[in-house]
Coordinates of C-alpha atoms in Angstrom, one line a residue:
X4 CA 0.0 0.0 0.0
X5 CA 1.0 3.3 -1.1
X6 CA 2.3 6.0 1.4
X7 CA -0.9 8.2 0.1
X8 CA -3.3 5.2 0.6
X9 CA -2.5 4.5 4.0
X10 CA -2.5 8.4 4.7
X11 CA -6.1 8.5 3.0
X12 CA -7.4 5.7 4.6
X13 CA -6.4 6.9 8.0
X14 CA -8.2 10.0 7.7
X15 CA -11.3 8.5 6.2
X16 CA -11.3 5.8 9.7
X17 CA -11.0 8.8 12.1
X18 CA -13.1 11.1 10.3
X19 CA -15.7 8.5 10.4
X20 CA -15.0 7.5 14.2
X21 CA -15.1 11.0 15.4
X22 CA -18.7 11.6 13.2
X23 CA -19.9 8.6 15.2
X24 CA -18.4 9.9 18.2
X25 CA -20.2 12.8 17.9
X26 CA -23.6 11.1 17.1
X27 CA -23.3 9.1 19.7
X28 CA -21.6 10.4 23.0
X29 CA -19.5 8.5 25.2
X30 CA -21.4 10.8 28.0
X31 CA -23.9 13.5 28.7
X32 CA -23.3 16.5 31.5
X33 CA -26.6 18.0 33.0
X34 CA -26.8 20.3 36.1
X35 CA -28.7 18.8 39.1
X36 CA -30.2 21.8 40.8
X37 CA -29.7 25.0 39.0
X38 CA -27.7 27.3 41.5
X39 CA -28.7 30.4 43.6
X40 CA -25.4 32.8 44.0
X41 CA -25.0 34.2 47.9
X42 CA -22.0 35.6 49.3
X43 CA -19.0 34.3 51.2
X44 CA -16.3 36.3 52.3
X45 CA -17.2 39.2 49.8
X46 CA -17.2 36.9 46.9
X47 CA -20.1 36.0 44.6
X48 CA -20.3 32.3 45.1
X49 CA -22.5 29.3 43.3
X50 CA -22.7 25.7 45.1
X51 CA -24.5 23.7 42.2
X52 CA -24.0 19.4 41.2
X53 CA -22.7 18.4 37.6
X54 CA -24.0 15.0 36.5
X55 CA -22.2 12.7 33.9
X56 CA -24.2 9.8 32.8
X57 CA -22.1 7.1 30.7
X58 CA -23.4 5.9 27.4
X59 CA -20.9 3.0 27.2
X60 CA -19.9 0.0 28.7
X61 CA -16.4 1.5 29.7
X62 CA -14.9 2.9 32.2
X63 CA -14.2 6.5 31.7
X64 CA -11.5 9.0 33.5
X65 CA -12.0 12.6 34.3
X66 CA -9.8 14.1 32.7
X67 CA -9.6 18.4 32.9
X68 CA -13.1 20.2 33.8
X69 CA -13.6 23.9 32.4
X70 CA -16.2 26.3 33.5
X71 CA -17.0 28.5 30.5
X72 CA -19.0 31.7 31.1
X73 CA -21.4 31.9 28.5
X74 CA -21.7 35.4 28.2
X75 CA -17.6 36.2 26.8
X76 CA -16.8 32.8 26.8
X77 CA -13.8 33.2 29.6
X78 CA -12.8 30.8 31.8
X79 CA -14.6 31.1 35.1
X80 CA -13.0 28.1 37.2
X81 CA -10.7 25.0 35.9
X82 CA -10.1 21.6 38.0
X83 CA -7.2 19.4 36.7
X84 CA -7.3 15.1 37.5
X85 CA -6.2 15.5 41.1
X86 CA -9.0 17.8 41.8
X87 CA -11.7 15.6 40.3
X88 CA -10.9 12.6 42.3
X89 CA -11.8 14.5 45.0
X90 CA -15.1 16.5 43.7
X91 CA -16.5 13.2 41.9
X92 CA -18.7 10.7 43.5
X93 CA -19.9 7.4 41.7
X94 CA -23.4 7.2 41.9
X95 CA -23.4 3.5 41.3
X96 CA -20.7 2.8 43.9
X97 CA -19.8 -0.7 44.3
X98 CA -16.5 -0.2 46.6
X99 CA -14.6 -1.5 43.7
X100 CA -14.1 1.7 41.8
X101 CA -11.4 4.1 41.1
X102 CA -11.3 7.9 42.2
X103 CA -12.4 10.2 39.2
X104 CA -13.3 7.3 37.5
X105 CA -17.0 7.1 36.3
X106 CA -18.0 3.3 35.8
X107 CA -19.3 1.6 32.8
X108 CA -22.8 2.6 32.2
X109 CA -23.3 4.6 35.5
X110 CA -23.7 8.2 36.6
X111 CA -21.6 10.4 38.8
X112 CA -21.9 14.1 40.7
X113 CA -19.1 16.4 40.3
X114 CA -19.4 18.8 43.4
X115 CA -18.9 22.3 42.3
X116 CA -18.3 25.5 44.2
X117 CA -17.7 28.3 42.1
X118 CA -16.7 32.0 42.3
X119 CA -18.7 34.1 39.7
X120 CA -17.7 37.4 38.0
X121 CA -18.5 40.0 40.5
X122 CA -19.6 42.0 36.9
X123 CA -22.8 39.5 36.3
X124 CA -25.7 39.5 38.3
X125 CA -26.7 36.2 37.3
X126 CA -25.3 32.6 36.3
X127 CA -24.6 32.1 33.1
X128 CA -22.1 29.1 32.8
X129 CA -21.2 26.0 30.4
X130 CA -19.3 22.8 31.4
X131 CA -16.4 21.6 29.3
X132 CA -15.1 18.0 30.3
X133 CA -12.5 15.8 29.3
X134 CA -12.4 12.0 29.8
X135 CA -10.6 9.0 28.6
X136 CA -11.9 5.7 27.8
X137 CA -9.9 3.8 30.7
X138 CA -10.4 0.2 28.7
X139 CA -10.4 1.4 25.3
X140 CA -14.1 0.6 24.4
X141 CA -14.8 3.1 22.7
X142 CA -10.9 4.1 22.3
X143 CA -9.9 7.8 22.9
X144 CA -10.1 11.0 24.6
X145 CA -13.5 12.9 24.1
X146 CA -14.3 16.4 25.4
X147 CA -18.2 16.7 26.7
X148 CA -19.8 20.0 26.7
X149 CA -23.2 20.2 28.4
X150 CA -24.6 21.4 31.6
X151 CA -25.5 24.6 30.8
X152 CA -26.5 27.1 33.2
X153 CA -29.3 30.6 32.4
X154 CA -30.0 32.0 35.6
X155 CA -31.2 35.5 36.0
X156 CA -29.9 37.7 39.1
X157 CA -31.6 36.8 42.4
X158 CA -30.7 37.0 45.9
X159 CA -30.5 35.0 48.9
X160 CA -32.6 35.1 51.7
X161 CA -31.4 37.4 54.3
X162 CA -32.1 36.3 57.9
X163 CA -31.1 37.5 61.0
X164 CA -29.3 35.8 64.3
X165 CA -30.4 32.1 65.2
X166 CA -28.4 32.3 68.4
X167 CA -27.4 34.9 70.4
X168 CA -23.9 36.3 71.4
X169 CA -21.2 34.0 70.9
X170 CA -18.3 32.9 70.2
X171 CA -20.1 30.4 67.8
X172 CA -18.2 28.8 65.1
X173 CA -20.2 28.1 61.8
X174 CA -19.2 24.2 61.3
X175 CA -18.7 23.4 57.4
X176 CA -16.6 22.2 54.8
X177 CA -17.7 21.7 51.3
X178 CA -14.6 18.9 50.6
X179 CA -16.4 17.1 53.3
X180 CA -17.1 13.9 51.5
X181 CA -19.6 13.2 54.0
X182 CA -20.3 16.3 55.0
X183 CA -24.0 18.4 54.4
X184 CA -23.2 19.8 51.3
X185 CA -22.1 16.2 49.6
X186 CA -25.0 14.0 51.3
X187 CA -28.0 13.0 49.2
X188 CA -31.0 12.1 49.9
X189 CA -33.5 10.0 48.1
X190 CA -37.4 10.6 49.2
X191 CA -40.4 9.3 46.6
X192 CA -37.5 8.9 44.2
X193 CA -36.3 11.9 43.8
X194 CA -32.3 13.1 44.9
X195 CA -32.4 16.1 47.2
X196 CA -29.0 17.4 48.8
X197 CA -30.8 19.4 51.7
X198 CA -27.9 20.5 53.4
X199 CA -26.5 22.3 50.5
X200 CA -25.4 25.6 52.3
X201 CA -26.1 24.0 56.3
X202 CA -24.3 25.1 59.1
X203 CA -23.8 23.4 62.6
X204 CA -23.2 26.4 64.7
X205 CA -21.5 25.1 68.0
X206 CA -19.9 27.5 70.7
X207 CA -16.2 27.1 71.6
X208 CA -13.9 29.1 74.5
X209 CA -10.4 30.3 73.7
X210 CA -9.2 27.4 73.4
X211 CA -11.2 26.0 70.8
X212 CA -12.7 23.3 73.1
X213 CA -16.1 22.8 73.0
X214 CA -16.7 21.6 76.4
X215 CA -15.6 22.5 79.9
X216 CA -14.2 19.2 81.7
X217 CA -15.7 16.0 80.6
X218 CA -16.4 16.5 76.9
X219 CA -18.7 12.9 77.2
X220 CA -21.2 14.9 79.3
X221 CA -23.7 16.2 77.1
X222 CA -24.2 19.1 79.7
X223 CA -20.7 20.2 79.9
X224 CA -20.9 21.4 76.4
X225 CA -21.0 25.0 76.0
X226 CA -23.4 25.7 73.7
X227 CA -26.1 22.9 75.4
X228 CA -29.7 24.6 76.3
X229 CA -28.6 28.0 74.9
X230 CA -31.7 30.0 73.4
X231 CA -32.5 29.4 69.7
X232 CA -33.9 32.7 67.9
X233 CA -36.3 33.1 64.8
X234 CA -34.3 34.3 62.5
X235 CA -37.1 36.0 60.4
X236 CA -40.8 36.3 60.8
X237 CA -42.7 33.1 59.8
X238 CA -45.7 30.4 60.4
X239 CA -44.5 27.2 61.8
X240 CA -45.2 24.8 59.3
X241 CA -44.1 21.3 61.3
X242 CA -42.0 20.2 64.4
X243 CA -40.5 17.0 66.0
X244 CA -40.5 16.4 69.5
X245 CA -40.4 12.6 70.8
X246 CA -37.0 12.8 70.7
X247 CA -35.3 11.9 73.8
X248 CA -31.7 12.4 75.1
X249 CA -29.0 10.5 76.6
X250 CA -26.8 12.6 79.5
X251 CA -23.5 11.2 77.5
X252 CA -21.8 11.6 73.8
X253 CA -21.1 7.7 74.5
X254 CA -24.4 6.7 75.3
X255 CA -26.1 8.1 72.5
X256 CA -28.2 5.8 69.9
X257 CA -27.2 5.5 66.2
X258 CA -29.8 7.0 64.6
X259 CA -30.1 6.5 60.9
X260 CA -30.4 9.2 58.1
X261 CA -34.3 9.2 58.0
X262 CA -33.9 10.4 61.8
X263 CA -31.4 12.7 61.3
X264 CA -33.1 15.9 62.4
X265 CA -33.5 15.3 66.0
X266 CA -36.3 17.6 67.6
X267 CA -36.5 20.1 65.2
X268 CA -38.5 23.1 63.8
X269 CA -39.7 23.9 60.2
X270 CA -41.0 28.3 59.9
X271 CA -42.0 28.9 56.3
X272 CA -41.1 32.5 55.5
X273 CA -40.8 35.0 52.0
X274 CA -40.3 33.6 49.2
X275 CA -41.6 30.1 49.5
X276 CA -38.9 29.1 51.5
X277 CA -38.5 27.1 54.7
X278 CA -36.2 27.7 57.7
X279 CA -35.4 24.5 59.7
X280 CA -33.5 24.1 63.1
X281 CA -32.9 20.5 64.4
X282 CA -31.0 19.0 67.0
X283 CA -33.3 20.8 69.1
X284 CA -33.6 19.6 73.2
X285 CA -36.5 17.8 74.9
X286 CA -39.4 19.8 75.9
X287 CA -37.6 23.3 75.1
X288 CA -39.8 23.6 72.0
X289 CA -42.1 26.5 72.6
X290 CA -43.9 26.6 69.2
X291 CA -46.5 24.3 67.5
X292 CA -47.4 23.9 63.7
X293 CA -49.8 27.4 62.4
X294 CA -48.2 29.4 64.9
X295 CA -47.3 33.0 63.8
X296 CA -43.4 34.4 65.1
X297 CA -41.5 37.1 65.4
X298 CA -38.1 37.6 64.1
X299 CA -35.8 37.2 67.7
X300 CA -38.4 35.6 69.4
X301 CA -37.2 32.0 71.6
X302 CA -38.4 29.2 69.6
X303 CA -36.6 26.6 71.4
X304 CA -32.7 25.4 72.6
X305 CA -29.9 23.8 71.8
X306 CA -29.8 20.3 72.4
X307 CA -28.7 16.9 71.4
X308 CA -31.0 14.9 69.6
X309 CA -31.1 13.1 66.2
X310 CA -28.1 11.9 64.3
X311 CA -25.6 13.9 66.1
X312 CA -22.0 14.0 67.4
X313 CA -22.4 16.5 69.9
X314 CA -24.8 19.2 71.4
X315 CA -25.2 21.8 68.5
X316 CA -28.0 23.7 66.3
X317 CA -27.8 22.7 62.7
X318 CA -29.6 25.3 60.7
X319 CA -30.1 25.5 57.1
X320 CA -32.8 26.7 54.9
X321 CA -34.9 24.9 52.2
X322 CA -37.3 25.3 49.3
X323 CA -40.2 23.3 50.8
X324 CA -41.2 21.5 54.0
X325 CA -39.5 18.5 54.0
X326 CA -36.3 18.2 56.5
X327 CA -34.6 15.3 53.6
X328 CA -37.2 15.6 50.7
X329 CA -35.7 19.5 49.7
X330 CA -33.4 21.5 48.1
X331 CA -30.9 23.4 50.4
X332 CA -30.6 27.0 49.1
X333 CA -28.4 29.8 50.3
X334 CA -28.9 32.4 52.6
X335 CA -27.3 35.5 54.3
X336 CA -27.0 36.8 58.0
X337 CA -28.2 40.4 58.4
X338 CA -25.0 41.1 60.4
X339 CA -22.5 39.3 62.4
X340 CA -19.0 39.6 63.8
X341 CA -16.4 38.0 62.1
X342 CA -14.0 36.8 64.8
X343 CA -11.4 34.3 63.0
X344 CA -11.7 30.7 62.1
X345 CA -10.3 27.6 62.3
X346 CA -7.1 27.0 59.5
X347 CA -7.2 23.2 60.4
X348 CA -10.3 21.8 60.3
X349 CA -9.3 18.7 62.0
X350 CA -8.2 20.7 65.3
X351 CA -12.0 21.5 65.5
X352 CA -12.6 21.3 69.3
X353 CA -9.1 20.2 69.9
X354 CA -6.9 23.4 69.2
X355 CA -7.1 27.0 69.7
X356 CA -9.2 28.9 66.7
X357 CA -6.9 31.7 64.9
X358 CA -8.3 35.2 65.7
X359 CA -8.8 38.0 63.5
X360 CA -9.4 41.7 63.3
X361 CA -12.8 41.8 64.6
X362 CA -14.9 42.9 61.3
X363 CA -18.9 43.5 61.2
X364 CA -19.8 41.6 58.2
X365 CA -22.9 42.8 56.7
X366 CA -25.5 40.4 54.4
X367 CA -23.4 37.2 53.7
X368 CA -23.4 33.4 54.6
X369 CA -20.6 32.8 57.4
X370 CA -17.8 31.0 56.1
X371 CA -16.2 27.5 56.5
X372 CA -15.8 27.0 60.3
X373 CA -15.6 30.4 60.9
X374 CA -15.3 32.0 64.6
X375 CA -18.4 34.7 64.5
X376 CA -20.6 37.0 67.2
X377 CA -24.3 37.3 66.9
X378 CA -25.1 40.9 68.2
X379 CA -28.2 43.0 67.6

């Protein structure tokens, strides 16, 4: 065979392979729950869940993700191998897979937290991905586009303190992998990730402890049977409270996801949304379902109920009534004291919390583990 033949018949085989490639993807990207910008540290930020369903019996490798802003086509955020292994989950899981690896004819999320252009008001984003086929059928590298994203401007819900005073630290970590923002939920099949933008506030000292003495005793916590505040007005719309509690850390039950909450309260506010605080202690519940409150007023306190590692108030809000069955949405805090944070996550309630200048912060969502001061 000729030197121009074999060139010619080449081209012809991967001309024809990538026209199949192309009617036929190897995978399709679609966004789970279209995102709802709030603010975090000053910064314009989107928490939002890319899906990629296979359409072949292959293994495929994440590769490079791009996110594209739509409207001048720049770059908004870009994650290399190492950093998809540790954004991607397997939907399909059978403990046997690799990490960034999707499996053969399954479907994955790729937890995203983006920072937006400060210039657009809304969300306008596209998803660029690149994957290999890890056992060559089909062979090759294909780039996906998909996942596209047209949301006009809108703005979070803007509540005001849950707690009083402080020091609180806002407990949260979006690389968590089984943290709030990465844990789904699956109610009348449908997935919900309800804890999308939750936040276990627990109180520390100096320190960083969160107990004085025996941190076993639940009552030796610091934050245990402090007041827990409206944060806006509202109708209570549900509540738990047959929830008991056990006096130690050590001697409390296992309680599996669909008993997660603890006590807890749902208040329906603005907007069709729904403020829910859980963990909440026996018998300090002071509201009942079609009651009318007041931004400020006691509603309840902080206990230890529900599945739960210690005495805190896990609050977070949703866009319907149901504690697993929803979709977390962000919010702000009218205005709170930024008072440092914790650099090490893992020294939470073991080391000392770094301080900062102490800076009023005005309309945004606390940061991860953040040190903050509810004042009026």
């Amino acid at each position: 065979m000729t030197l121009l033949k074999s060139l010619l018949l080449a081209f012809c085989v991967v001309g024809a392979y990538k026209t199949l490639a192309q009617q036929h993807p190897v995978a399709d990207l679609n966004v789970l729950w279209t995102p709802e910008p709030t603010v975090i540290d000053g910064k314009r930020v989107a928490y939002y869940e890319l899906r990629i369903v296979s359409q072949v019996r292959d293994s495929l490798a994440l590769k490079a993700l791009k996110v594209i802003n739509s409207s001048d086509h720049s770059v908004v955020a870009s994650f290399n191998e190492e950093d998809l292994k540790h954004r991607f989950h397997n939907e399909d899981a059978d403990g046997k897979e690799k990490k960034g690896v999707l499996n053969p004819d399954a479907s994955g999320v790729i937890y995203l937290e983006i920072v937006l252009p400060q210039t657009d008001g809304g969300v306008h984003l596209l998803h660029q991905l690149d994957v290999v086929a890890v056992d060559g059928q089909p062979k090759g590298t294909y780039t996906l586009q998909g996942g596209k994203i047209q949301r006009s401007k809108t703005s979070p819900v803007v509540l005001g303190m849950p707690l009083r005073g402080g020091p609180w630290v806002a407990i949260y970590e979006p690389s968590w992998e089984r943290g709030h923002r990465r844990v789904m939920f699956t109610t009348d099949g449908e997935q919900h990730i309800p804890g999308r933008f939750a936040i276990d506030f627990i109180m520390p000292d100096q320190q960083g402890h969160f107990s004085n003495g025996n941190s076993d005793s639940t009552r030796n916590w610091y934050g245990y049977s402090a007041p827990v505040l409206a944060a806006s007005d509202g109708v209570v719309v549900a509540t738990r409270i047959d929830f008991m509690e056990s006096l130690t850390l050590s001697a409390h039950p296992d309680y599996p996801s669909s008993r997660a909450t603890g006590n807890y309260i749902a208040i329906a506010i603005d907007n069709n949304r729904v403020v829910f605080y859980e963990h909440l202690k026996p018998g300090s519940i002071t509201v009942k379902s079609g009651q009318r409150v007041r931004k400020g007023d006691v509603i309840a306190a902080i206990g230890f109920t529900g599945q739960t590692t210690g005495p805190h108030l896990h609050f977070h809000v949703a866009d319907r009534n149901s504690p697993l069955g929803a979709e977390g949405v962000p919010f702000v805090i009218d205005t709170f004291s930024l008072l440092g944070a914790y650099t090490d996550p893992a020294g939470l309630g073991e080391q000392p919390w770094t301080p900062s200048e102490n800076k009023k912060v005005v309309k945004e969502h606390p940061g991860p583990n953040t040190v903050i001061m509810f004042q009026p």
